[in-house]
Short mmCIF file of C-alpha atoms and ligand atoms in Angstrom, two decimals:
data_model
loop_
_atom_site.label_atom_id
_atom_site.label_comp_id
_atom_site.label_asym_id
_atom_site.label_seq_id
_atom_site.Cartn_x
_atom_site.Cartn_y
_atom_site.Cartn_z
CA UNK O 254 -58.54 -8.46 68.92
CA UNK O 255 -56.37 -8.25 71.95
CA UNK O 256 -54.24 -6.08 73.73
CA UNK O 257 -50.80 -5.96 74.18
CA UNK O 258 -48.72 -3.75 76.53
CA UNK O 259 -44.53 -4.14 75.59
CA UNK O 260 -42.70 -3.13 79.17
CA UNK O 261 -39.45 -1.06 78.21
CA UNK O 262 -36.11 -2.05 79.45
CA UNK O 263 -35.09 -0.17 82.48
CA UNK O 264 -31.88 1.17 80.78
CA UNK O 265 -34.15 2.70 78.00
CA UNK O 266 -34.42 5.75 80.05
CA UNK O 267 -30.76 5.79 80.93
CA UNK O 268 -29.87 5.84 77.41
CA UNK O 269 -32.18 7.89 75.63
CA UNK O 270 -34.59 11.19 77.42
CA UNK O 271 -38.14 9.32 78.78
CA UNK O 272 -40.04 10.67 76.13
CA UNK O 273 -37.23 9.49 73.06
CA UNK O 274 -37.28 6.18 74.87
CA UNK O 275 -40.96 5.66 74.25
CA UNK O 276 -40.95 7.17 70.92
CA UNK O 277 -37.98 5.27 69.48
CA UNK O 278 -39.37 1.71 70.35
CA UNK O 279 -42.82 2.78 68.83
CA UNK O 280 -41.21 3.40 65.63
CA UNK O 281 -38.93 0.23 65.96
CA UNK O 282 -41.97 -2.16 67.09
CA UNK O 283 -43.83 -0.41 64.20
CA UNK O 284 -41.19 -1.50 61.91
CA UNK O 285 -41.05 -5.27 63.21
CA UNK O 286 -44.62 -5.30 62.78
CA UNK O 287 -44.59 -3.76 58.73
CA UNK O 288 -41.97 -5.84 58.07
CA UNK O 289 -41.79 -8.97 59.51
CA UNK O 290 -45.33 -9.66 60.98
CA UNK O 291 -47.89 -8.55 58.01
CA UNK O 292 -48.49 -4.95 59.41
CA UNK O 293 -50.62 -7.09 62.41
CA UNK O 294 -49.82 -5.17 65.27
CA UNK O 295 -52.35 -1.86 65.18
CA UNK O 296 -52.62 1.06 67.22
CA UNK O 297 -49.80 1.58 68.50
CA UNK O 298 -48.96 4.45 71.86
CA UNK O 299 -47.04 4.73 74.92
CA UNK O 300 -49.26 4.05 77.57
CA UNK O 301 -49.04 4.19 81.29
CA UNK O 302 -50.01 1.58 83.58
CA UNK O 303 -49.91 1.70 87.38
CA UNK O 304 -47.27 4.52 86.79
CA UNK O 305 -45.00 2.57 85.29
CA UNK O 306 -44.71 3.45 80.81
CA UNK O 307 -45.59 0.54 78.15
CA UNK O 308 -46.37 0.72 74.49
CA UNK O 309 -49.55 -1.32 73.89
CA UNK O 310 -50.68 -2.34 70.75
CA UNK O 311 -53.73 -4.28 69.54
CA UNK O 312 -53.13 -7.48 67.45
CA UNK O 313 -55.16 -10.64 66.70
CA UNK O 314 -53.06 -13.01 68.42
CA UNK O 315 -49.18 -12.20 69.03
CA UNK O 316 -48.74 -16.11 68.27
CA UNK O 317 -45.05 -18.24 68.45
CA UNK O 318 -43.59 -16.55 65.52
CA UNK O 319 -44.52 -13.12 66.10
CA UNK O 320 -43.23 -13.46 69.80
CA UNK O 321 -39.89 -14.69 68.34
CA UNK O 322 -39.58 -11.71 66.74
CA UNK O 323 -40.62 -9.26 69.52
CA UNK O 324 -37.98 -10.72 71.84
CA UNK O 325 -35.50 -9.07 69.46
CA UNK O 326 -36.88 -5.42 70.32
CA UNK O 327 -33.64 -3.38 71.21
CA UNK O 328 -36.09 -1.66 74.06
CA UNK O 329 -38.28 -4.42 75.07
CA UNK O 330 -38.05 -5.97 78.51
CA UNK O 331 -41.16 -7.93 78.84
CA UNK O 332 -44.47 -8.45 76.98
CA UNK O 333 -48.07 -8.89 78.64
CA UNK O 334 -51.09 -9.73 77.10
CA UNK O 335 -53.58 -6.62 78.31
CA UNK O 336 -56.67 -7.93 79.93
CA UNK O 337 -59.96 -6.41 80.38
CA UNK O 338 -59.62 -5.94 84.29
CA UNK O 339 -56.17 -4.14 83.49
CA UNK O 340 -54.44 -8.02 84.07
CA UNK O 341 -51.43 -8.59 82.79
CA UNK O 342 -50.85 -12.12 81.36
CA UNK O 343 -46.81 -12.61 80.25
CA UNK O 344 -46.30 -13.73 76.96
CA UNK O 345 -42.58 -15.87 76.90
CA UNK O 346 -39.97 -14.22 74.82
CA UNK O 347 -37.41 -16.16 73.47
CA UNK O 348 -34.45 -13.95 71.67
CA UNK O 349 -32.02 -15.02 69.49
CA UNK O 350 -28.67 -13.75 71.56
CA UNK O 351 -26.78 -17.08 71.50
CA UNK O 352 -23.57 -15.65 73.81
CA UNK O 353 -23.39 -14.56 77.25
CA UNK O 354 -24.01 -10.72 77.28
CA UNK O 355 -20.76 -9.73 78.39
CA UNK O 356 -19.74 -9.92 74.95
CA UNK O 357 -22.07 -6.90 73.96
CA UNK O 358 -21.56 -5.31 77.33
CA UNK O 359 -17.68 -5.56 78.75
CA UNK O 360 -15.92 -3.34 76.66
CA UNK O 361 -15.81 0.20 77.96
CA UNK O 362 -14.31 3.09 76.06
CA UNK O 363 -14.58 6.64 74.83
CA UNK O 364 -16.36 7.02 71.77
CA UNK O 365 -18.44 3.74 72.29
CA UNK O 366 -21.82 3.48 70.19
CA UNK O 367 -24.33 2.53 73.01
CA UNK O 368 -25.36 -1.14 72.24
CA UNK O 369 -29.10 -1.00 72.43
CA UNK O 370 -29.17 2.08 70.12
CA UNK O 371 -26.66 0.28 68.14
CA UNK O 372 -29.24 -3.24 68.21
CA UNK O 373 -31.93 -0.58 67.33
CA UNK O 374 -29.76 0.38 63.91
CA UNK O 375 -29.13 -3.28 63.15
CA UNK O 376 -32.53 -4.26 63.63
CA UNK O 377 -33.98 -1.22 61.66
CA UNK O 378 -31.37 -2.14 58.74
CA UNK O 379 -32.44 -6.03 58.18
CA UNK O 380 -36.15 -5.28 59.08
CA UNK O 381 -35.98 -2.69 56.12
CA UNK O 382 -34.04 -5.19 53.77
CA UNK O 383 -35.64 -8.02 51.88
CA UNK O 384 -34.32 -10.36 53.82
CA UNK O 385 -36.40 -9.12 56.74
CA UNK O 386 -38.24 -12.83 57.26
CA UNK O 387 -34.96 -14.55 57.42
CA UNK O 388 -34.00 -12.28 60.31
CA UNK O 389 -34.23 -15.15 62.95
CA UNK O 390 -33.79 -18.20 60.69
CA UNK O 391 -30.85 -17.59 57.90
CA UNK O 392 -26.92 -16.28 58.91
CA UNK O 393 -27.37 -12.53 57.31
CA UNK O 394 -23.78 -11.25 56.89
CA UNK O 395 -23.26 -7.93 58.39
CA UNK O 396 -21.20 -5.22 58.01
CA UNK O 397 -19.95 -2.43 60.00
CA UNK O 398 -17.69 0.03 57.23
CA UNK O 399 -16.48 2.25 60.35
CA UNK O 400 -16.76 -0.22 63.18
CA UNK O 401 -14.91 1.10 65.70
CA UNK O 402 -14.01 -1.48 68.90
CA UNK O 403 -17.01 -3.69 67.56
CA UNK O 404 -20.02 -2.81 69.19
CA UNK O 405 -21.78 -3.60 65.71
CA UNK O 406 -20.04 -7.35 65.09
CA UNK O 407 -20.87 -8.21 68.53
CA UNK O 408 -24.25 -7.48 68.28
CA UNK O 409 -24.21 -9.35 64.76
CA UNK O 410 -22.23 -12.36 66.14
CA UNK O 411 -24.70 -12.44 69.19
CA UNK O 412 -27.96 -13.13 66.45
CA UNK O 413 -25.65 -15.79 64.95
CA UNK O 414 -24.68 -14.03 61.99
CA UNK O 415 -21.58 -13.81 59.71
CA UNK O 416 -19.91 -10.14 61.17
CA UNK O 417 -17.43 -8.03 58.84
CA UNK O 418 -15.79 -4.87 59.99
CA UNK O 419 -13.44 -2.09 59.14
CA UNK O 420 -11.75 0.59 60.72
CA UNK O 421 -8.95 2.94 60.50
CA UNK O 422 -8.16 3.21 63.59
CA UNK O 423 -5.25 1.21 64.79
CA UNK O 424 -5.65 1.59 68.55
CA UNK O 425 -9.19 0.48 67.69
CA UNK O 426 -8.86 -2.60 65.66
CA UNK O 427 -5.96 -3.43 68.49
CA UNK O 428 -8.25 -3.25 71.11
CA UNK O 429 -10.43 -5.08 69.65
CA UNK O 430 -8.26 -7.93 68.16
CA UNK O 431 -7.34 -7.88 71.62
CA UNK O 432 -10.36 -8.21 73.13
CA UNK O 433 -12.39 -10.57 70.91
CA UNK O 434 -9.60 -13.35 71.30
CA UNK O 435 -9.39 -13.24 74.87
CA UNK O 436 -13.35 -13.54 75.60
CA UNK O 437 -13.42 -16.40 73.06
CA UNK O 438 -11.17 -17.95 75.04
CA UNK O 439 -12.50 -17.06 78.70
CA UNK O 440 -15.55 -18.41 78.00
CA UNK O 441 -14.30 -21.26 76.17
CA UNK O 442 -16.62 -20.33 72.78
CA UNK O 443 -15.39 -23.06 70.03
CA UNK O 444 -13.05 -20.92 67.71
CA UNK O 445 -10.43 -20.69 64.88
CA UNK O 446 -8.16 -18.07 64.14
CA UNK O 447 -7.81 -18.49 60.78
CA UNK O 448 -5.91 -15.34 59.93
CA UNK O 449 -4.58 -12.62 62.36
CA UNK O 450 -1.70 -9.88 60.83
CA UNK O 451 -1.11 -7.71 58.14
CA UNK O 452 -1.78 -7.63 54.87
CA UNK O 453 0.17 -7.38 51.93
CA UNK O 454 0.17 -5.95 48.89
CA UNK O 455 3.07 -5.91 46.04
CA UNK O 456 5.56 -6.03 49.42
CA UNK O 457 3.39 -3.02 51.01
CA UNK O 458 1.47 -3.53 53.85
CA UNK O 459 -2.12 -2.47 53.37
CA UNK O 460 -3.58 -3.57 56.19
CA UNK O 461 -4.01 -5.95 58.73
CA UNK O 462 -6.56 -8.27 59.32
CA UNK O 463 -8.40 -10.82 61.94
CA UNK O 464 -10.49 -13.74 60.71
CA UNK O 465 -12.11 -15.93 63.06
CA UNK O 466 -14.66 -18.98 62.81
CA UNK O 467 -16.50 -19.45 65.76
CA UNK O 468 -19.90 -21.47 67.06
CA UNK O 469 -22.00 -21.20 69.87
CA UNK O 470 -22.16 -24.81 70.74
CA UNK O 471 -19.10 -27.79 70.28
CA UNK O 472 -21.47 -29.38 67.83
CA UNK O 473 -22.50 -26.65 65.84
CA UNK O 474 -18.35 -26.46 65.30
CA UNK O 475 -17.83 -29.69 64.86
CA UNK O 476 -20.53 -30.01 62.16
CA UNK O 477 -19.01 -27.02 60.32
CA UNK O 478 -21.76 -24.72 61.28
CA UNK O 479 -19.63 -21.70 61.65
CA UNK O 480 -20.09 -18.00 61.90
CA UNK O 481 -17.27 -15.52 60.41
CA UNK O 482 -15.66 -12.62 61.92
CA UNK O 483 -13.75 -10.79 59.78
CA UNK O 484 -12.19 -7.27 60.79
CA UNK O 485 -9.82 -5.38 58.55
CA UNK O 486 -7.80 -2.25 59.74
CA UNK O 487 -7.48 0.31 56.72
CA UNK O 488 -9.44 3.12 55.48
CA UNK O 489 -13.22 1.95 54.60
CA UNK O 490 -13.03 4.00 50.92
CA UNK O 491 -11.13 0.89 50.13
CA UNK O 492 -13.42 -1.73 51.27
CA UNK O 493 -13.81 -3.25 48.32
CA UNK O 494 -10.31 -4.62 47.90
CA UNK O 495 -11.22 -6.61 51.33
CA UNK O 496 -15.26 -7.82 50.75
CA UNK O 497 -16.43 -9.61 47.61
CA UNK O 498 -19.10 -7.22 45.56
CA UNK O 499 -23.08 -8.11 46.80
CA UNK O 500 -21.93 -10.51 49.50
CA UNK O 501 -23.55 -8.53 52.65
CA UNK O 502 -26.83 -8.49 53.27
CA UNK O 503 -26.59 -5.62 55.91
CA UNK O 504 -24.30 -2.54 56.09
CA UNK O 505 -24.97 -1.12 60.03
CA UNK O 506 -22.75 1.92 60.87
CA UNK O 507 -22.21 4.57 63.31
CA UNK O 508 -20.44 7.45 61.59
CA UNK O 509 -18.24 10.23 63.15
CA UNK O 510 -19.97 12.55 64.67
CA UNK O 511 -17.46 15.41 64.43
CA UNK O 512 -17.35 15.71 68.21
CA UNK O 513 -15.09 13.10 70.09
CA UNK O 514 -14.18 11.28 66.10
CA UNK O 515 -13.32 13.38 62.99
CA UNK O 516 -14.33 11.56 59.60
CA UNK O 517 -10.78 10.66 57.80
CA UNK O 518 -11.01 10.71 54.35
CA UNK O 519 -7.91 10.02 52.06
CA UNK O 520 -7.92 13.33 50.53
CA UNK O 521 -9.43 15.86 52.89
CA UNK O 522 -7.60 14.81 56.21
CA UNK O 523 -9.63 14.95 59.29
CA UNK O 524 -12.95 16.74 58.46
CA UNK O 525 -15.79 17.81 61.30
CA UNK O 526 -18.52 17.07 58.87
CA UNK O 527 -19.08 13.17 58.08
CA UNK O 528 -20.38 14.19 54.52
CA UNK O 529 -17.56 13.94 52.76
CA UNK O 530 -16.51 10.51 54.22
CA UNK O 531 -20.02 9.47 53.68
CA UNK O 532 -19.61 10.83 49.83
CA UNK O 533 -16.51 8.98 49.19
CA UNK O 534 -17.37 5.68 50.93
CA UNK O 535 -20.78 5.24 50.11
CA UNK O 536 -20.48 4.30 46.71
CA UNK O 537 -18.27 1.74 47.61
CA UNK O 538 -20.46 0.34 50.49
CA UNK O 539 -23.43 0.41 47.96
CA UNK O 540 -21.12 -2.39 45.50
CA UNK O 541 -20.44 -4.52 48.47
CA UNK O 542 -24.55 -4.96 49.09
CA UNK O 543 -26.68 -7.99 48.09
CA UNK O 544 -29.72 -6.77 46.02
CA UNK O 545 -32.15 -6.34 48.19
CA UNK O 546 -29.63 -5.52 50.90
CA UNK O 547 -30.23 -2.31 53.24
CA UNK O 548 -28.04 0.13 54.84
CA UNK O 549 -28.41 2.01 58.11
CA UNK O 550 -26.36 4.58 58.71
CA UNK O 551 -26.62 6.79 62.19
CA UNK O 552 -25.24 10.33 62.25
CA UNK O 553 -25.25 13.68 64.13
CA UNK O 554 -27.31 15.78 62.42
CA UNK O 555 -26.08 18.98 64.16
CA UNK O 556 -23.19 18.76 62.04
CA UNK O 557 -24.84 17.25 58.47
CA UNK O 558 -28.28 17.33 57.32
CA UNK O 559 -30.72 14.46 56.71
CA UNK O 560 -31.37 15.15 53.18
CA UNK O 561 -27.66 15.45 52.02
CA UNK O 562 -27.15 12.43 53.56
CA UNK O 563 -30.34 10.99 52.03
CA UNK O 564 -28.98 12.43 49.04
CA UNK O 565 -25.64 10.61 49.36
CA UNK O 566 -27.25 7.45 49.59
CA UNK O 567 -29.49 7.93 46.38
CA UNK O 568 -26.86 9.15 44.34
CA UNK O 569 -25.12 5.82 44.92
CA UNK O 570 -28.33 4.13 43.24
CA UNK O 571 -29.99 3.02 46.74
CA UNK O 572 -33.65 4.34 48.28
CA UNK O 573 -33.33 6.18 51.42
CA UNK O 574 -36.44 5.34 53.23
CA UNK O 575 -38.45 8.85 54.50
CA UNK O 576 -41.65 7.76 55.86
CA UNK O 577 -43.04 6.66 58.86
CA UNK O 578 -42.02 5.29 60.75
CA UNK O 579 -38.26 6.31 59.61
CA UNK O 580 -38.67 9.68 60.29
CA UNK O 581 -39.42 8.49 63.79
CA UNK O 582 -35.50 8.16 65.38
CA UNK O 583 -34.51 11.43 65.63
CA UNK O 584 -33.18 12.30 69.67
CA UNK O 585 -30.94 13.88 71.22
CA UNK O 586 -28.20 12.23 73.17
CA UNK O 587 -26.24 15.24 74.39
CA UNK O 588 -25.97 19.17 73.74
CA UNK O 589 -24.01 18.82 70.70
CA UNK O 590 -25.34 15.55 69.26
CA UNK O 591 -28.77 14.82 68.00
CA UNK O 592 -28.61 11.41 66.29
CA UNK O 593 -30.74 10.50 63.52
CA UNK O 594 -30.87 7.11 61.61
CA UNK O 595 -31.32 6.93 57.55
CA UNK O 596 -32.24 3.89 56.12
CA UNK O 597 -31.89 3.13 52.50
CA UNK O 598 -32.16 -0.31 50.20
CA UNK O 599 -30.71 -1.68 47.51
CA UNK O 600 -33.13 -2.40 44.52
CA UNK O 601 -33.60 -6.43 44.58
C1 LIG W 759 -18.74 6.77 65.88
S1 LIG W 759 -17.28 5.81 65.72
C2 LIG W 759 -17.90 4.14 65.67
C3 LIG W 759 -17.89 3.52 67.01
C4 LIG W 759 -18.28 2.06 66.99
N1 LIG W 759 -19.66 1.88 66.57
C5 LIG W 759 -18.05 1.46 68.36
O1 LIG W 759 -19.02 1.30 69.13
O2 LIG W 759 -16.91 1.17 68.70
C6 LIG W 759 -16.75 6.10 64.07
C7 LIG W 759 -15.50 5.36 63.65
O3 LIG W 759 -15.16 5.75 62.32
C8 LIG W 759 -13.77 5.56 62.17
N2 LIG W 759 -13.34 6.27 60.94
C9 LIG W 759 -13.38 7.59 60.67
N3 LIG W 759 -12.97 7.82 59.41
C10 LIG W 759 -12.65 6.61 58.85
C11 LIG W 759 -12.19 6.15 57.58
N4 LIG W 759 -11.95 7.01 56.60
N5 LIG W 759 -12.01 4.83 57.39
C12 LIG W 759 -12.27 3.93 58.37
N6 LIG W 759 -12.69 4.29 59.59
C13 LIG W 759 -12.89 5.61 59.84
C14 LIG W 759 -13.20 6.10 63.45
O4 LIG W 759 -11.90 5.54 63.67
C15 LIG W 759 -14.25 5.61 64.48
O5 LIG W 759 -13.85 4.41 65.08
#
């Protein structure tokens, strides 16, 4: 057996309190090791080195494909193998991100999710799905039901994946229409608009809509090897008239947390509490997974409770996940939000 020490990114700190940062990439390394490496990592704590805080963790041998993996964490900065002497020997991590990280990091706006807690919900969601082995090797379609100005999609389109989002806002889907297009184009990423304005139905519009193909590399495009981006402005109860039934694999959200965002729902107006938005949408959501699919769902639980929320989510026929190390993401990110994440699956 050896030991392993994972170095935290710097920002960790920034984003959540020192002792949430820790205690959030425990649970999330915990998860990458139950679900994608054979439950091989073992004793896992935050440790501190020469001052400076790591989680170590014992494993036989982190070999290629487990370090492929671990350079997804949404915390991790660096991994050392843990030598007797207290050495620390590097071990290389590759991650998937295929796009410069501008794309993830650029936009800044009120109401942003922050995008390593938002890479934290994605990578909970797939890790907890059944497609959790094809995380770094198939193109998982992902969607984002209230996706705000994208922080979800970009994350998504930055593992290569197909990215679907929806959101109510028009300011929102504007900005980023807006701002999609024009980074595609700065940095010269191989793309096709296929569709960009509103959509009709029975001489109404509905909606409006982006759709773009795009590829990391000119021969990727050229070969047809394409990933989708497909964002829809309208209200996400009616997601289904916009995504095909069981064609995502993922459903990663951040919703309202009745402090800067109210929930909108069709019939209640603007609501504090994002239960009832939850309780209208979820159902719907639930239709548009692939069996075996997962949903993540991150919320302020000052305002609604874990198990109504759990209880949403079985209701609609899926398994809200409640053990370790799911009960483990719970922090607070300011006096009147403490975020939580729920996890549930779809029944293969
Ligand atoms: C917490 S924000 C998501 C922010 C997003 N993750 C980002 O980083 O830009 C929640 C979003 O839900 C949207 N929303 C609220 N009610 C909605 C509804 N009924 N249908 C669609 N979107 C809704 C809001 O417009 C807001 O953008």
């Amino acid at each position: 057996m050896a030991r392993y020490a994972l170095l935290l990114l710097p920002s960790a700190n920034r984003v959540y309190a020192v002792a949430a940062a820790a205690s959030l990439a425990q649970a999330e390394l915990e998860l990458f090791s139950r679900r994608a490496l054979g439950g091989s990592l073992g004793d896992l704590e935050p440790t501190t080195i020469a001052g400076v805080p790591y989680i170590t963790f014992q494993a036989a041998a982190v070999d290629e494909r487990a370090a492929a993996f671990l350079a997804n964490l949404s915390s991790g900065y660096a991994l050392f193998e843990y030598g007797n002497g207290g050495l620390l020997r590097p071990v290389t991590l590759a991650p998937l991100d295929r796009y410069d990280d501008d794309l993830i990091t650029i936009q800044k706006y009120h109401g942003k999710t922050n995008e390593q807690f938002t890479k934290l919900l994605l990578n909970a969601t797939v890790l907890s799905s059944a497609f959790a082995g094809d995380m770094l090797s198939r193109k998982l379609t992902v969607l984002d039901p209230l996706c705000g100005r994208g922080t979800t999609l970009n994350q998504a389109l930055m593992y290569g994946y197909d990215a679907a989002g929806l959101d109510l806002g028009r300011q929102d889907f504007d900005a980023y229409s807006a701002f999609i297009k024009a980074w595609l184009k700065r940095k010269r990423v191989k793309h096709h608009v296929g569709y960009d304005g509103p959509v009709r139905r029975e001489g109404k519009v509905i909606a409006r809509r982006l759709q773009v193909s795009l590829a990391a590399t000119r021969d990727a495009y050229k070969a047809g090897v394409t990933q989708l981006l497909d964002v829809v402005n309208a209200p996400t109860e009616r997601s289904a008239e916009f995504f095909r039934p069981a064609s995502v694999d993922a459903i990663v959200t951040d919703a309202p947390y009745g402090v800067q965002h109210g929930s909108r729902t069709a019939v209640k107006g603007l609501a504090r509490n994002p239960l009832d938005l939850l309780a209208a949408s979820v159902p719907v959501w639930a239709g548009l997974l692939r069996p075996g699919g997962a949903i993540g769902i991150a919320w302020n639980t000052l305002v609604a409770r874990r198990q109504d929320a759990a209880q949403i989510l079985a209701d609609a026929g899926l398994e809200p996940q409640e053990d370790r190390p799911y009960l483990g993401f719970r922090h607070r990110v300011d006096q009147a939000i403490m975020r939580d994440i729920l996890v549930a699956t779809k029944p293969a």
